[in-house]
């Protein structure tokens, strides 16, 4: 860690705060941008965590990283040596968004249930908070949330860190939303 980063850390402990942001290949850039803005304002490092629910955790490391394997045994031939795969297209997008900023960041590939994986990572690295986006608009996002639940809601109720939810496609109060039973 360089001296400038240490100076910007906590004046008592000397540690730098960490913000964890859940990232997916299909989410709009606004989630990462908001998390980066918050991390910069807090002089914190940003950990961009992508969770693959098609993998299961074989081994968890003290730094929050995991060794994972595909649930589908036929997909095993595609696994990297460390068992964690970060989508190269998503990584490229993150580099384009975050490299120009005065910010320390790193990608982290996780596996399993997104809620548990993000909460476990945040606990392992003692993150100050977790940032996630709202569900994607449309029928597909509504169905996914109906069957699996909201990651943001599960995080808010199942771990002790603050959760910042970034709206992906905000809807005005006068507009209809598919999940609102009052309309």
Short mmCIF file of C-alpha atoms in Angstrom, two decimals:
data_model
loop_
_atom_site.label_atom_id
_atom_site.label_comp_id
_atom_site.label_asym_id
_atom_site.label_seq_id
_atom_site.Cartn_x
_atom_site.Cartn_y
_atom_site.Cartn_z
CA UNK A 1 0.00 0.00 0.00
CA UNK A 2 1.46 3.38 -0.95
CA UNK A 3 1.95 6.22 1.54
CA UNK A 4 -0.78 8.39 -0.02
CA UNK A 5 -3.32 5.62 0.41
CA UNK A 6 -2.26 5.09 4.03
CA UNK A 7 -2.59 8.82 4.72
CA UNK A 8 -6.16 8.77 3.41
CA UNK A 9 -7.11 5.82 5.62
CA UNK A 10 -8.59 5.84 9.09
CA UNK A 11 -6.50 8.22 11.24
CA UNK A 12 -6.68 5.88 14.25
CA UNK A 13 -6.06 2.46 12.70
CA UNK A 14 -4.32 3.55 9.49
CA UNK A 15 -6.57 1.14 7.58
CA UNK A 16 -8.31 2.13 4.40
CA UNK A 17 -12.07 1.65 4.29
CA UNK A 18 -13.53 -0.69 1.69
CA UNK A 19 -16.77 -0.51 -0.29
CA UNK A 20 -18.04 -3.71 -1.90
CA UNK A 21 -20.16 -3.36 -5.03
CA UNK A 22 -22.05 -6.26 -6.59
CA UNK A 23 -21.50 -6.24 -10.36
CA UNK A 24 -23.02 -8.21 -13.21
CA UNK A 25 -22.35 -8.24 -16.92
CA UNK A 26 -25.87 -7.00 -17.70
CA UNK A 27 -26.25 -4.16 -15.21
CA UNK A 28 -25.94 -0.54 -16.32
CA UNK A 29 -22.73 1.32 -15.48
CA UNK A 30 -24.58 3.64 -13.08
CA UNK A 31 -24.20 1.13 -10.22
CA UNK A 32 -20.41 1.00 -10.54
CA UNK A 33 -20.20 4.76 -11.07
CA UNK A 34 -22.20 5.47 -7.91
CA UNK A 35 -20.14 2.99 -5.89
CA UNK A 36 -16.92 4.53 -7.24
CA UNK A 37 -18.14 8.01 -6.39
CA UNK A 38 -18.95 6.92 -2.84
CA UNK A 39 -15.62 5.11 -2.44
CA UNK A 40 -13.75 8.18 -3.69
CA UNK A 41 -15.63 10.45 -1.28
CA UNK A 42 -14.79 8.09 1.60
CA UNK A 43 -11.18 7.65 0.42
CA UNK A 44 -11.98 3.95 0.33
CA UNK A 45 -10.92 1.14 -1.96
CA UNK A 46 -13.59 -0.42 -4.13
CA UNK A 47 -14.03 -4.17 -4.49
CA UNK A 48 -16.14 -5.11 -7.52
CA UNK A 49 -17.65 -8.51 -6.74
CA UNK A 50 -19.21 -10.65 -9.46
CA UNK A 51 -21.11 -13.67 -8.16
CA UNK A 52 -21.63 -16.71 -10.38
CA UNK A 53 -24.65 -18.68 -9.11
CA UNK A 54 -23.69 -21.50 -11.51
CA UNK A 55 -20.67 -22.28 -9.32
CA UNK A 56 -20.36 -23.51 -5.76
CA UNK A 57 -17.69 -22.65 -3.24
CA UNK A 58 -15.08 -25.33 -2.59
CA UNK A 59 -12.79 -23.24 -0.40
CA UNK A 60 -13.07 -19.79 1.16
CA UNK A 61 -9.91 -17.79 1.81
CA UNK A 62 -9.38 -15.28 4.64
CA UNK A 63 -9.30 -12.38 2.16
CA UNK A 64 -12.83 -13.19 0.98
CA UNK A 65 -11.75 -14.81 -2.27
CA UNK A 66 -13.02 -18.28 -3.10
CA UNK A 67 -12.08 -21.40 -5.00
CA UNK A 68 -15.17 -22.62 -6.83
CA UNK A 69 -16.31 -25.27 -9.25
CA UNK A 70 -19.16 -25.33 -11.74
CA UNK A 71 -22.40 -26.95 -10.66
CA UNK A 72 -22.45 -28.56 -14.12
CA UNK A 73 -19.60 -31.11 -14.09
CA UNK A 74 -19.32 -30.90 -17.89
CA UNK A 75 -18.29 -27.25 -17.60
CA UNK A 76 -15.25 -28.18 -15.49
CA UNK A 77 -12.92 -28.14 -18.49
CA UNK A 78 -13.36 -24.37 -18.72
CA UNK A 79 -12.28 -23.63 -15.14
CA UNK A 80 -9.14 -21.61 -14.48
CA UNK A 81 -6.50 -23.03 -12.15
CA UNK A 82 -7.75 -21.08 -9.12
CA UNK A 83 -11.40 -22.02 -9.68
CA UNK A 84 -12.62 -18.43 -9.93
CA UNK A 85 -13.63 -16.87 -13.20
CA UNK A 86 -14.29 -13.16 -13.66
CA UNK A 87 -16.10 -12.40 -16.91
CA UNK A 88 -13.43 -10.86 -19.19
CA UNK A 89 -15.95 -8.51 -20.86
CA UNK A 90 -17.13 -7.26 -17.47
CA UNK A 91 -13.53 -6.83 -16.34
CA UNK A 92 -12.76 -4.80 -19.45
CA UNK A 93 -15.81 -2.59 -18.77
CA UNK A 94 -14.71 -2.07 -15.17
CA UNK A 95 -11.21 -1.08 -16.30
CA UNK A 96 -12.71 1.48 -18.71
CA UNK A 97 -14.94 2.92 -15.97
CA UNK A 98 -12.55 2.87 -13.01
CA UNK A 99 -8.97 3.16 -14.27
CA UNK A 100 -9.30 6.86 -15.15
CA UNK A 101 -10.41 7.64 -11.58
CA UNK A 102 -8.19 8.38 -8.60
CA UNK A 103 -9.36 5.21 -6.91
CA UNK A 104 -7.95 1.91 -5.70
CA UNK A 105 -10.13 -0.94 -6.93
CA UNK A 106 -10.02 -4.66 -7.56
CA UNK A 107 -12.27 -7.29 -9.12
CA UNK A 108 -13.36 -10.31 -7.10
CA UNK A 109 -14.99 -13.44 -8.53
CA UNK A 110 -17.37 -15.17 -6.12
CA UNK A 111 -19.69 -18.15 -6.36
CA UNK A 112 -23.04 -19.38 -5.10
CA UNK A 113 -25.95 -17.38 -3.74
CA UNK A 114 -25.31 -13.67 -4.43
CA UNK A 115 -26.65 -12.53 -1.05
CA UNK A 116 -24.49 -14.93 0.93
CA UNK A 117 -21.43 -14.37 -1.26
CA UNK A 118 -21.56 -10.56 -0.98
CA UNK A 119 -22.24 -10.69 2.77
CA UNK A 120 -19.40 -13.16 3.32
CA UNK A 121 -16.96 -11.06 1.30
CA UNK A 122 -17.97 -7.89 3.16
CA UNK A 123 -17.44 -9.66 6.48
CA UNK A 124 -14.09 -11.17 5.44
CA UNK A 125 -12.64 -7.82 4.33
CA UNK A 126 -14.49 -5.74 6.95
CA UNK A 127 -16.20 -3.57 4.31
CA UNK A 128 -17.82 -0.32 5.36
CA UNK A 129 -20.85 -1.02 3.17
CA UNK A 130 -22.26 -2.99 0.26
CA UNK A 131 -23.60 -1.34 -2.91
CA UNK A 132 -26.03 -3.14 -5.21
CA UNK A 133 -28.33 -2.11 -8.04
CA UNK A 134 -32.09 -2.55 -8.19
CA UNK A 135 -33.46 -5.31 -10.33
CA UNK A 136 -33.49 -4.89 -14.05
CA UNK A 137 -36.73 -3.44 -15.46
CA UNK A 138 -39.16 -5.60 -17.35
CA UNK A 139 -40.78 -8.99 -17.06
CA UNK A 140 -37.52 -10.96 -16.85
CA UNK A 141 -36.29 -8.94 -13.86
CA UNK A 142 -39.68 -9.15 -12.15
CA UNK A 143 -39.80 -12.95 -12.58
CA UNK A 144 -36.23 -13.40 -11.36
CA UNK A 145 -36.94 -11.31 -8.27
CA UNK A 146 -40.22 -13.17 -7.65
CA UNK A 147 -38.50 -16.57 -7.63
CA UNK A 148 -35.19 -15.69 -6.00
CA UNK A 149 -36.01 -12.54 -4.04
CA UNK A 150 -34.28 -9.21 -4.01
CA UNK A 151 -30.55 -9.34 -3.27
CA UNK A 152 -30.80 -5.85 -1.74
CA UNK A 153 -33.67 -6.84 0.56
CA UNK A 154 -31.96 -10.05 1.64
CA UNK A 155 -28.71 -8.18 2.37
CA UNK A 156 -30.53 -5.47 4.31
CA UNK A 157 -32.12 -8.09 6.59
CA UNK A 158 -29.37 -10.69 6.90
CA UNK A 159 -26.13 -8.88 7.70
CA UNK A 160 -25.10 -5.84 9.74
CA UNK A 161 -23.45 -3.54 7.16
CA UNK A 162 -25.25 -0.67 5.48
CA UNK A 163 -26.58 -1.49 2.02
CA UNK A 164 -26.81 1.22 -0.62
CA UNK A 165 -29.31 0.40 -3.36
CA UNK A 166 -28.72 2.23 -6.64
CA UNK A 167 -31.83 2.58 -8.82
CA UNK A 168 -31.15 1.21 -12.30
CA UNK A 169 -34.31 2.45 -14.00
CA UNK A 170 -36.15 4.81 -11.65
CA UNK A 171 -39.88 5.18 -12.20
CA UNK A 172 -41.78 8.35 -11.28
CA UNK A 173 -44.44 8.22 -8.60
CA UNK A 174 -47.15 8.86 -11.19
CA UNK A 175 -46.03 5.88 -13.32
CA UNK A 176 -47.23 2.30 -12.93
CA UNK A 177 -44.77 -0.31 -11.74
CA UNK A 178 -45.48 -4.02 -12.21
CA UNK A 179 -44.93 -5.03 -8.56
CA UNK A 180 -46.93 -2.22 -6.93
CA UNK A 181 -50.22 -3.60 -5.60
CA UNK A 182 -51.69 -0.14 -5.01
CA UNK A 183 -52.15 0.59 -8.73
#
